[in-house]
Amino acid sequence: SWLDPNGRFAGVRANHKTTNNTTRQFLFVCLYAPNDATERRDYFETISRLPWLQPDRWSLEVEVILGGDLNCFLAPALDH
């Protein structure tokens, strides 16, 4: 598992053994992005460089489940 000392992200890897005796791998990630646009951009740039989020670190069989508060909005005129 991974935890940001500032409380902005956490991640955990889990394996699940299915009924047909195969194993599924999951990566659960929770993000809490800053409200400020400049800080948020820097935050996502930092997150994208974290070793445990790099695609070559995991097999293609890992399912990533991402959640949290990204503090982004699709329609700025509506979400002010």
PDB file of C-alpha atoms in Angstrom, residues 8-76:
ATOM      1  CA  ARG A   8      -3.594  13.706  -0.976  1.00  0.00           C
ATOM      2  CA  PHE A   9      -3.434  10.124  -2.256  1.00  0.00           C
ATOM      3  CA  ALA A  10      -3.512   6.519  -1.134  1.00  0.00           C
ATOM      4  CA  GLY A  11      -3.258   3.261  -3.004  1.00  0.00           C
ATOM      5  CA  VAL A  12      -3.475  -0.412  -2.275  1.00  0.00           C
ATOM      6  CA  ARG A  13      -2.902  -3.471  -4.407  1.00  0.00           C
ATOM      7  CA  ALA A  14      -5.105  -6.490  -3.849  1.00  0.00           C
ATOM      8  CA  ASN A  15      -5.423  -9.982  -5.265  1.00  0.00           C
ATOM      9  CA  HIS A  16      -8.723 -11.841  -5.499  1.00  0.00           C
ATOM     10  CA  LYS A  17      -8.890 -15.580  -6.009  1.00  0.00           C
ATOM     11  CA  THR A  18     -11.907 -16.438  -8.139  1.00  0.00           C
ATOM     12  CA  THR A  19     -14.082 -19.527  -7.943  1.00  0.00           C
ATOM     13  CA  ASN A  20     -12.280 -21.079 -10.926  1.00  0.00           C
ATOM     14  CA  ASN A  21      -8.981 -20.735  -9.012  1.00  0.00           C
ATOM     15  CA  THR A  22      -7.537 -17.845 -11.026  1.00  0.00           C
ATOM     16  CA  THR A  23      -6.261 -14.666  -9.438  1.00  0.00           C
ATOM     17  CA  ARG A  24      -7.414 -11.172 -10.405  1.00  0.00           C
ATOM     18  CA  GLN A  25      -5.209  -8.213  -9.488  1.00  0.00           C
ATOM     19  CA  PHE A  26      -6.582  -4.815  -8.526  1.00  0.00           C
ATOM     20  CA  LEU A  27      -5.019  -1.450  -7.793  1.00  0.00           C
ATOM     21  CA  PHE A  28      -7.311   0.818  -5.774  1.00  0.00           C
ATOM     22  CA  VAL A  29      -6.295   4.492  -5.858  1.00  0.00           C
ATOM     23  CA  CYS A  30      -7.913   7.368  -3.974  1.00  0.00           C
ATOM     24  CA  LEU A  31      -6.933  10.936  -4.904  1.00  0.00           C
ATOM     25  CA  TYR A  32      -7.758  14.278  -3.313  1.00  0.00           C
ATOM     26  CA  ALA A  33      -6.627  17.058  -5.652  1.00  0.00           C
ATOM     27  CA  PRO A  34      -6.151  20.693  -4.590  1.00  0.00           C
ATOM     28  CA  ASN A  35      -8.785  23.322  -5.403  1.00  0.00           C
ATOM     29  CA  ASP A  36      -6.311  25.830  -6.830  1.00  0.00           C
ATOM     30  CA  ALA A  37      -5.778  25.284 -10.584  1.00  0.00           C
ATOM     31  CA  THR A  38      -1.983  25.748 -10.486  1.00  0.00           C
ATOM     32  CA  GLU A  39      -1.590  23.471  -7.481  1.00  0.00           C
ATOM     33  CA  ARG A  40      -3.913  20.923  -9.101  1.00  0.00           C
ATOM     34  CA  ARG A  41      -1.832  20.865 -12.317  1.00  0.00           C
ATOM     35  CA  ASP A  42       1.363  20.341 -10.300  1.00  0.00           C
ATOM     36  CA  TYR A  43      -0.373  17.655  -8.247  1.00  0.00           C
ATOM     37  CA  PHE A  44      -1.432  15.648 -11.311  1.00  0.00           C
ATOM     38  CA  GLU A  45       2.042  15.985 -12.826  1.00  0.00           C
ATOM     39  CA  THR A  46       3.515  14.631  -9.590  1.00  0.00           C
ATOM     40  CA  ILE A  47       0.967  11.809  -9.397  1.00  0.00           C
ATOM     41  CA  SER A  48       1.664  10.770 -12.991  1.00  0.00           C
ATOM     42  CA  ARG A  49       5.341  10.222 -12.119  1.00  0.00           C
ATOM     43  CA  LEU A  50       4.774   8.024  -9.071  1.00  0.00           C
ATOM     44  CA  PRO A  51       6.502   4.658  -9.557  1.00  0.00           C
ATOM     45  CA  TRP A  52       3.513   2.606  -8.432  1.00  0.00           C
ATOM     46  CA  LEU A  53       1.292   4.198 -11.096  1.00  0.00           C
ATOM     47  CA  GLN A  54       3.627   3.481 -14.013  1.00  0.00           C
ATOM     48  CA  PRO A  55       2.096   1.057 -16.556  1.00  0.00           C
ATOM     49  CA  ASP A  56       5.322  -0.923 -16.974  1.00  0.00           C
ATOM     50  CA  ARG A  57       5.284  -1.744 -13.259  1.00  0.00           C
ATOM     51  CA  TRP A  58       2.105  -3.818 -13.570  1.00  0.00           C
ATOM     52  CA  SER A  59       1.008  -6.597 -15.832  1.00  0.00           C
ATOM     53  CA  LEU A  60      -1.837  -5.923 -18.239  1.00  0.00           C
ATOM     54  CA  GLU A  61      -4.025  -8.014 -15.975  1.00  0.00           C
ATOM     55  CA  VAL A  62      -4.186  -5.382 -13.230  1.00  0.00           C
ATOM     56  CA  GLU A  63      -7.509  -3.590 -12.977  1.00  0.00           C
ATOM     57  CA  VAL A  64      -7.169   0.001 -11.727  1.00  0.00           C
ATOM     58  CA  ILE A  65     -10.041   1.487  -9.771  1.00  0.00           C
ATOM     59  CA  LEU A  66      -9.646   5.232  -9.283  1.00  0.00           C
ATOM     60  CA  GLY A  67     -11.777   7.372  -7.030  1.00  0.00           C
ATOM     61  CA  GLY A  68     -11.639  10.464  -4.905  1.00  0.00           C
ATOM     62  CA  ASP A  69     -12.152  14.187  -5.305  1.00  0.00           C
ATOM     63  CA  LEU A  70     -10.333  15.401  -8.408  1.00  0.00           C
ATOM     64  CA  ASN A  71     -11.665  18.973  -8.010  1.00  0.00           C
ATOM     65  CA  CYS A  72     -12.212  19.190 -11.767  1.00  0.00           C
ATOM     66  CA  PHE A  73     -15.427  20.054 -13.523  1.00  0.00           C
ATOM     67  CA  LEU A  74     -16.716  19.555 -17.025  1.00  0.00           C
ATOM     68  CA  ALA A  75     -18.787  22.719 -17.426  1.00  0.00           C
ATOM     69  CA  PRO A  76     -17.162  25.746 -15.754  1.00  0.00           C
TER      70      PRO A  76
END
